[in-house]
Amino acid sequence: MSIELTQQIKEHAISLGFDLVGVTTPDSPPHLDAYVDWLDAGYHGDMGFLATERAQQRRADPRSILPECESILVLGIPYDKPASPPSDELHPSQGQIAAYAWGADYHETLKSRLKQIIAFIEEQVGAVVPNRYYTDTGPILERELAQRAGLGWIGKNSMLINPQRGSYYLLAEILLGLPLVPDAPISTDHCGTCTLCIEACPTDCILDDRTLNASRCISYLSIELKDAIPLDLRPKMGQWVFGCDICQQVCPWNIRFASERGDPEFAPRTEVPIVDLPKELSLSTQEFNRKFKGSPVKRAKRRGYLRNVAVALGNAAQSSNIPALSRALEREPEPLVRAHVAWSLGRSGAEAKPALERALQTEEDQEVRKEIERALAHLI
């Protein structure tokens, strides 16, 4: 176990843009029971892939992923800091996208940097080193690993918070068949009595054990949920169309310490941080794919993204948005989107009634018809 090699690896990772670098062991997570209890409570929503027996076994023991694993390199790379505190001054035709998704998709862009670190390690030791690397895709409890590697503590909003840099970080991990010097974990709770994130969450998804009821989280609803958004949660989503930053925006550690600018690869693309909702609602499949090529937003797919756009327009509740919603109700091929458009029209004013009545005469999808009838009842 070489102190010098460990330091060389850290310095190389920092040179590649990883501001946070730490090492931990492949021991079983001490808080695994909390994860199992979270699954048993159904807080993972429709993310069934988290609850399979194989997924739980792999999270319980990193060596089940890489039997040769002797250490885990945990890395954090920053992205741009959004406005803080969250703005309530959005124009009724504007929607918001979470800051981590303003630029390139980290799932793809970080892979090459992780490969460079592995190549550097193998060059230093003069041999092939067994490895596995992940960034938000592997069957591991990455925030717990990051805490154990000294990168931060788990905040009340379940995010990893670094005491010098806040929480606007993307995490990555490399499991290595190589002994490195582990870092001391951050064991102090620096959240103290602060409950700003809990109070600010519009869907009340933050639980008292530093986990989330993901099935209520705006990020889950706008990305992971593939079907209709529950009626009671739609009004709470505000004008977020992909992800959410609220619990991080109100965090004092981000307000005081987070850098304004993150890694250049995640810098905002044109028209991404704040989107024109009526214009987005008319995106064709080709236009959606072209606009969000190489972006995390593609994860929602067109139908999910436009579903979210429709909900945001409904929450804006402006008659000026009725023409765009009416056209979508008439022309949109995807029933899921039409259903949420109908809901939004029901919140946009009495001028929406003719469009809803016309659609009811021709609509064949039963779920969409229910939404239209509900919207008309709301306008009466």
XYZ file of C-alpha atoms in Angstrom:
380
model
C 0.000 0.000 0.000
C 1.840 3.055 -1.307
C 1.268 6.557 0.050
C 3.232 7.970 -2.895
C 1.176 6.115 -5.521
C -2.062 7.123 -3.847
C -1.010 10.778 -3.928
C 0.081 10.541 -7.574
C -3.297 9.099 -8.547
C -5.126 11.862 -6.687
C -3.053 14.557 -8.348
C -3.709 13.069 -11.775
C -7.455 12.933 -11.111
C -7.397 16.575 -10.003
C -5.567 17.506 -13.222
C -8.488 15.959 -15.137
C -11.013 18.231 -13.419
C -12.058 16.162 -10.398
C -12.025 18.664 -7.525
C -12.897 16.024 -4.955
C -10.817 12.842 -4.755
C -10.754 10.254 -1.984
C -10.123 6.578 -1.336
C -12.121 4.078 0.671
C -12.171 0.329 1.210
C -14.550 -2.194 -0.408
C -16.128 -3.077 2.939
C -19.874 -3.605 3.140
C -21.769 -0.304 3.618
C -22.528 0.299 7.306
C -25.895 1.823 6.396
C -27.044 -0.996 4.147
C -30.001 -1.709 6.450
C -31.291 1.806 5.843
C -31.213 1.170 2.108
C -33.093 -2.123 2.469
C -35.680 -0.459 4.721
C -36.040 2.308 2.114
C -36.780 -0.264 -0.559
C -39.203 -2.154 1.692
C -41.127 1.075 2.259
C -41.550 1.491 -1.505
C -39.803 4.853 -1.571
C -38.025 3.898 -4.817
C -41.293 4.262 -6.736
C -41.236 2.582 -10.135
C -37.448 2.138 -10.115
C -37.739 -1.615 -9.754
C -34.172 -2.145 -10.948
C -33.012 -0.937 -7.522
C -34.917 -3.639 -5.663
C -33.875 -6.815 -7.474
C -32.063 -9.419 -5.405
C -28.962 -9.103 -7.572
C -28.927 -5.306 -7.232
C -29.169 -5.536 -3.450
C -26.431 -8.176 -3.260
C -24.044 -6.065 -5.322
C -24.679 -2.958 -3.252
C -24.064 -4.993 -0.113
C -20.563 -6.023 -1.202
C -18.450 -4.220 -3.838
C -16.405 -7.398 -4.194
C -19.411 -9.064 -5.753
C -18.863 -6.615 -8.626
C -15.067 -6.924 -8.697
C -13.764 -9.879 -6.640
C -10.198 -8.517 -6.803
C -11.262 -5.120 -5.403
C -8.887 -3.774 -2.742
C -9.774 -0.082 -2.830
C -12.307 2.326 -4.310
C -11.340 5.694 -5.762
C -14.233 8.154 -5.334
C -14.326 11.348 -7.386
C -16.430 14.484 -7.604
C -16.587 16.987 -10.453
C -18.429 20.330 -10.161
C -21.156 21.745 -12.362
C -22.474 25.312 -12.592
C -24.249 26.793 -9.603
C -27.847 27.862 -10.333
C -29.426 30.996 -8.913
C -29.761 30.864 -5.144
C -32.222 31.045 -3.500
C -34.561 29.586 -6.168
C -36.245 32.182 -8.319
C -39.986 32.672 -8.090
C -39.888 35.246 -10.847
C -40.035 32.964 -13.869
C -42.119 34.267 -16.739
C -45.311 32.193 -17.209
C -43.954 30.905 -20.510
C -40.624 29.727 -19.044
C -39.597 26.383 -17.602
C -36.555 25.247 -15.620
C -34.040 22.447 -16.064
C -31.797 21.264 -13.225
C -28.303 22.733 -13.406
C -26.473 19.417 -13.807
C -28.303 18.941 -17.130
C -27.471 22.329 -18.658
C -24.484 20.954 -20.557
C -23.114 17.615 -21.729
C -24.335 14.286 -20.363
C -21.946 13.300 -17.588
C -22.784 9.623 -18.091
C -20.877 9.828 -21.366
C -18.337 12.600 -20.864
C -16.853 11.292 -17.625
C -16.143 7.825 -19.018
C -13.123 9.014 -20.982
C -11.665 10.729 -17.909
C -12.137 7.617 -15.784
C -10.389 5.568 -18.478
C -7.516 8.061 -18.422
C -7.136 7.587 -14.680
C -7.067 3.812 -15.085
C -4.463 4.100 -17.854
C -2.358 6.339 -15.601
C -2.580 3.852 -12.718
C -1.554 0.939 -14.940
C 1.330 2.979 -16.313
C 2.569 3.700 -12.781
C 2.392 0.076 -11.602
C 3.498 -1.424 -14.914
C 0.678 -3.947 -15.046
C -2.990 -4.376 -15.848
C -5.120 -3.480 -12.803
C -8.550 -5.113 -12.429
C -11.149 -2.364 -12.364
C -14.762 -1.297 -12.756
C -15.848 2.311 -13.093
C -19.217 4.013 -12.716
C -20.848 7.398 -12.677
C -24.413 7.171 -11.379
C -24.949 3.904 -13.232
C -23.432 1.188 -11.071
C -24.972 -1.019 -8.373
C -23.195 0.790 -5.536
C -24.191 3.236 -2.815
C -22.023 6.008 -4.188
C -22.854 8.771 -1.718
C -22.057 6.478 1.185
C -18.765 5.577 -0.493
C -18.048 9.283 -1.004
C -18.706 9.997 2.669
C -16.419 7.156 3.701
C -13.726 8.511 1.339
C -13.826 11.888 3.083
C -15.511 13.853 0.296
C -18.367 15.149 2.422
C -21.265 14.218 4.670
C -24.797 13.141 3.761
C -27.067 16.140 4.220
C -30.674 16.129 5.344
C -31.692 16.285 1.669
C -29.667 13.069 1.065
C -27.090 14.960 -1.009
C -23.341 14.692 -0.414
C -22.166 18.074 0.924
C -18.510 19.088 0.991
C -17.683 21.599 3.763
C -15.561 23.748 1.449
C -17.485 23.419 -1.831
C -21.129 22.526 -1.241
C -23.068 19.878 -3.158
C -23.122 20.814 -6.840
C -21.055 17.779 -7.766
C -21.353 14.732 -9.997
C -19.848 11.610 -8.482
C -17.847 8.804 -10.063
C -16.145 5.714 -8.711
C -13.370 3.347 -9.780
C -13.151 -0.064 -8.107
C -9.512 -1.156 -8.203
C -7.700 -4.429 -7.687
C -4.948 -2.411 -6.098
C -4.298 -1.413 -2.456
C -4.380 2.349 -1.907
C -4.264 4.376 1.302
C -7.858 5.044 2.445
C -8.953 8.484 3.598
C -10.679 9.193 6.878
C -14.447 9.605 6.520
C -16.257 12.799 7.388
C -18.332 11.747 10.357
C -19.491 15.140 11.632
C -22.995 16.306 10.784
C -22.567 19.889 9.619
C -26.283 20.365 8.911
C -26.923 21.029 12.592
C -30.452 22.234 13.283
C -30.950 23.651 9.774
C -34.098 22.407 8.028
C -34.214 24.796 5.069
C -34.133 22.021 2.478
C -36.979 20.164 4.168
C -39.101 23.290 4.413
C -38.416 24.327 0.809
C -39.299 21.009 -0.840
C -42.686 21.561 -2.516
C -43.608 17.863 -2.561
C -42.505 17.042 1.020
C -40.326 14.203 -0.257
C -37.417 14.653 2.203
C -37.620 12.113 5.027
C -36.237 12.477 8.543
C -33.534 9.805 8.072
C -31.618 11.623 5.288
C -33.359 9.724 2.546
C -36.120 10.691 0.126
C -39.485 9.354 -0.773
C -38.327 9.301 -4.373
C -41.843 8.683 -5.653
C -42.678 12.269 -4.597
C -39.422 13.933 -5.708
C -39.678 16.309 -8.676
C -36.523 14.805 -10.179
C -38.088 11.344 -10.083
C -41.436 12.564 -11.401
C -39.862 14.421 -14.314
C -37.228 11.820 -15.279
C -37.721 8.322 -13.892
C -41.516 8.121 -13.894
C -42.590 7.028 -17.366
C -46.363 7.237 -16.994
C -48.853 9.867 -15.848
C -47.782 12.172 -13.029
C -50.144 11.790 -10.031
C -52.799 14.499 -9.963
C -51.966 15.660 -6.452
C -48.288 16.175 -7.300
C -48.658 18.057 -10.582
C -49.367 21.457 -8.986
C -46.332 21.026 -6.727
C -43.893 20.651 -9.638
C -43.948 24.323 -10.473
C -42.248 25.033 -13.787
C -39.551 22.351 -13.529
C -39.412 20.289 -16.732
C -36.344 18.138 -15.977
C -34.979 17.580 -12.504
C -35.033 20.036 -9.617
C -32.485 22.154 -7.715
C -34.614 23.555 -4.892
C -33.171 21.647 -1.921
C -29.649 22.532 -3.048
C -30.431 26.156 -3.858
C -31.554 26.912 -0.307
C -28.649 25.038 1.338
C -26.390 27.498 3.213
C -23.312 25.472 2.277
C -24.047 26.094 -1.398
C -25.019 29.723 -0.908
C -21.743 30.413 0.907
C -19.211 28.085 -0.654
C -20.274 26.589 -3.995
C -18.411 27.935 -7.032
C -20.391 29.840 -9.643
C -18.777 27.892 -12.472
C -18.218 24.184 -12.715
C -16.337 22.058 -15.214
C -16.512 23.640 -18.718
C -17.934 20.437 -20.202
C -21.123 21.006 -18.220
C -21.447 24.708 -19.076
C -24.953 25.733 -20.173
C -26.048 25.119 -23.732
C -28.121 27.743 -25.508
C -31.815 27.661 -24.510
C -31.338 24.888 -21.961
C -31.303 26.449 -18.447
C -34.541 28.392 -19.082
C -36.824 26.994 -21.769
C -39.622 28.550 -23.806
C -42.523 26.318 -22.785
C -45.008 27.028 -25.613
C -42.226 26.550 -28.161
C -41.050 23.304 -26.508
C -44.553 21.863 -26.617
C -44.387 21.737 -30.413
C -41.052 19.863 -30.621
C -41.148 16.966 -33.051
C -39.232 13.798 -32.322
C -36.479 14.876 -34.694
C -36.283 18.362 -33.151
C -36.195 16.946 -29.638
C -33.391 14.516 -30.540
C -31.425 17.226 -32.279
C -31.803 19.779 -29.478
C -30.870 17.380 -26.686
C -28.287 15.244 -28.437
C -25.559 14.500 -25.898
C -27.686 15.979 -23.087
C -29.021 14.289 -19.935
C -32.485 15.568 -20.911
C -32.749 12.796 -23.494
C -33.248 10.382 -20.594
C -36.820 11.635 -20.200
C -37.501 10.929 -23.887
C -39.752 13.205 -25.882
C -43.010 11.933 -24.407
C -41.818 12.402 -20.827
C -40.266 15.795 -21.493
C -43.354 17.183 -23.233
C -45.520 15.732 -20.462
C -43.433 17.824 -18.049
C -43.663 20.891 -20.279
C -47.446 20.567 -20.313
C -47.561 20.389 -16.511
C -45.326 23.454 -16.225
C -47.686 25.373 -18.514
C -50.607 24.302 -16.346
C -48.840 25.530 -13.234
C -48.162 28.852 -14.927
C -51.976 29.053 -15.336
C -51.936 31.812 -17.956
C -54.498 32.351 -20.683
C -51.641 33.452 -22.964
C -50.507 29.823 -23.085
C -53.900 28.483 -24.233
C -53.182 28.679 -27.998
C -50.068 26.477 -27.687
C -51.878 24.018 -25.423
C -54.907 23.901 -27.741
C -52.733 23.097 -30.761
C -51.010 20.337 -28.811
C -54.313 18.812 -27.715
C -55.406 18.712 -31.338
C -52.179 17.603 -33.024
C -49.948 15.804 -30.497
C -49.668 12.077 -31.406
C -48.687 10.871 -27.910
C -51.670 10.213 -25.579
C -49.585 10.750 -22.436
C -48.761 14.284 -23.552
C -52.335 15.041 -24.631
C -53.629 13.925 -21.234
C -51.377 16.355 -19.387
C -52.144 19.097 -21.905
C -55.833 18.670 -21.117
C -55.089 19.007 -17.397
C -53.146 22.180 -18.083
C -55.911 23.691 -20.170
C -58.255 23.134 -17.249
C -56.012 25.411 -15.173
C -55.492 28.103 -17.805
C -58.813 29.941 -17.758
C -62.312 29.837 -19.231
C -60.963 30.602 -22.713
C -59.710 27.001 -22.829
C -63.201 25.516 -22.737
C -63.884 25.495 -26.529
C -60.645 23.631 -27.245
C -61.450 21.020 -24.621
C -64.993 20.565 -25.913
C -63.768 20.111 -29.497
C -61.189 17.559 -28.397
C -63.762 15.575 -26.448
C -65.766 15.026 -29.632
C -62.890 13.289 -31.423
C -60.582 11.902 -28.729
C -60.488 8.084 -28.675
C -58.006 7.399 -25.889
C -59.925 6.766 -22.674
C -57.316 8.213 -20.324
C -57.138 11.399 -22.361
C -60.934 11.625 -22.381
C -60.953 11.370 -18.585
C -58.467 14.225 -18.352
C -60.547 16.357 -20.733
C -63.730 15.712 -18.775
C -61.951 16.505 -15.515
C -60.574 19.718 -16.986
C -63.992 20.808 -18.229
C -65.472 20.129 -14.798
C -62.755 22.289 -13.285
C -63.690 25.190 -15.580
C -67.395 25.093 -14.743
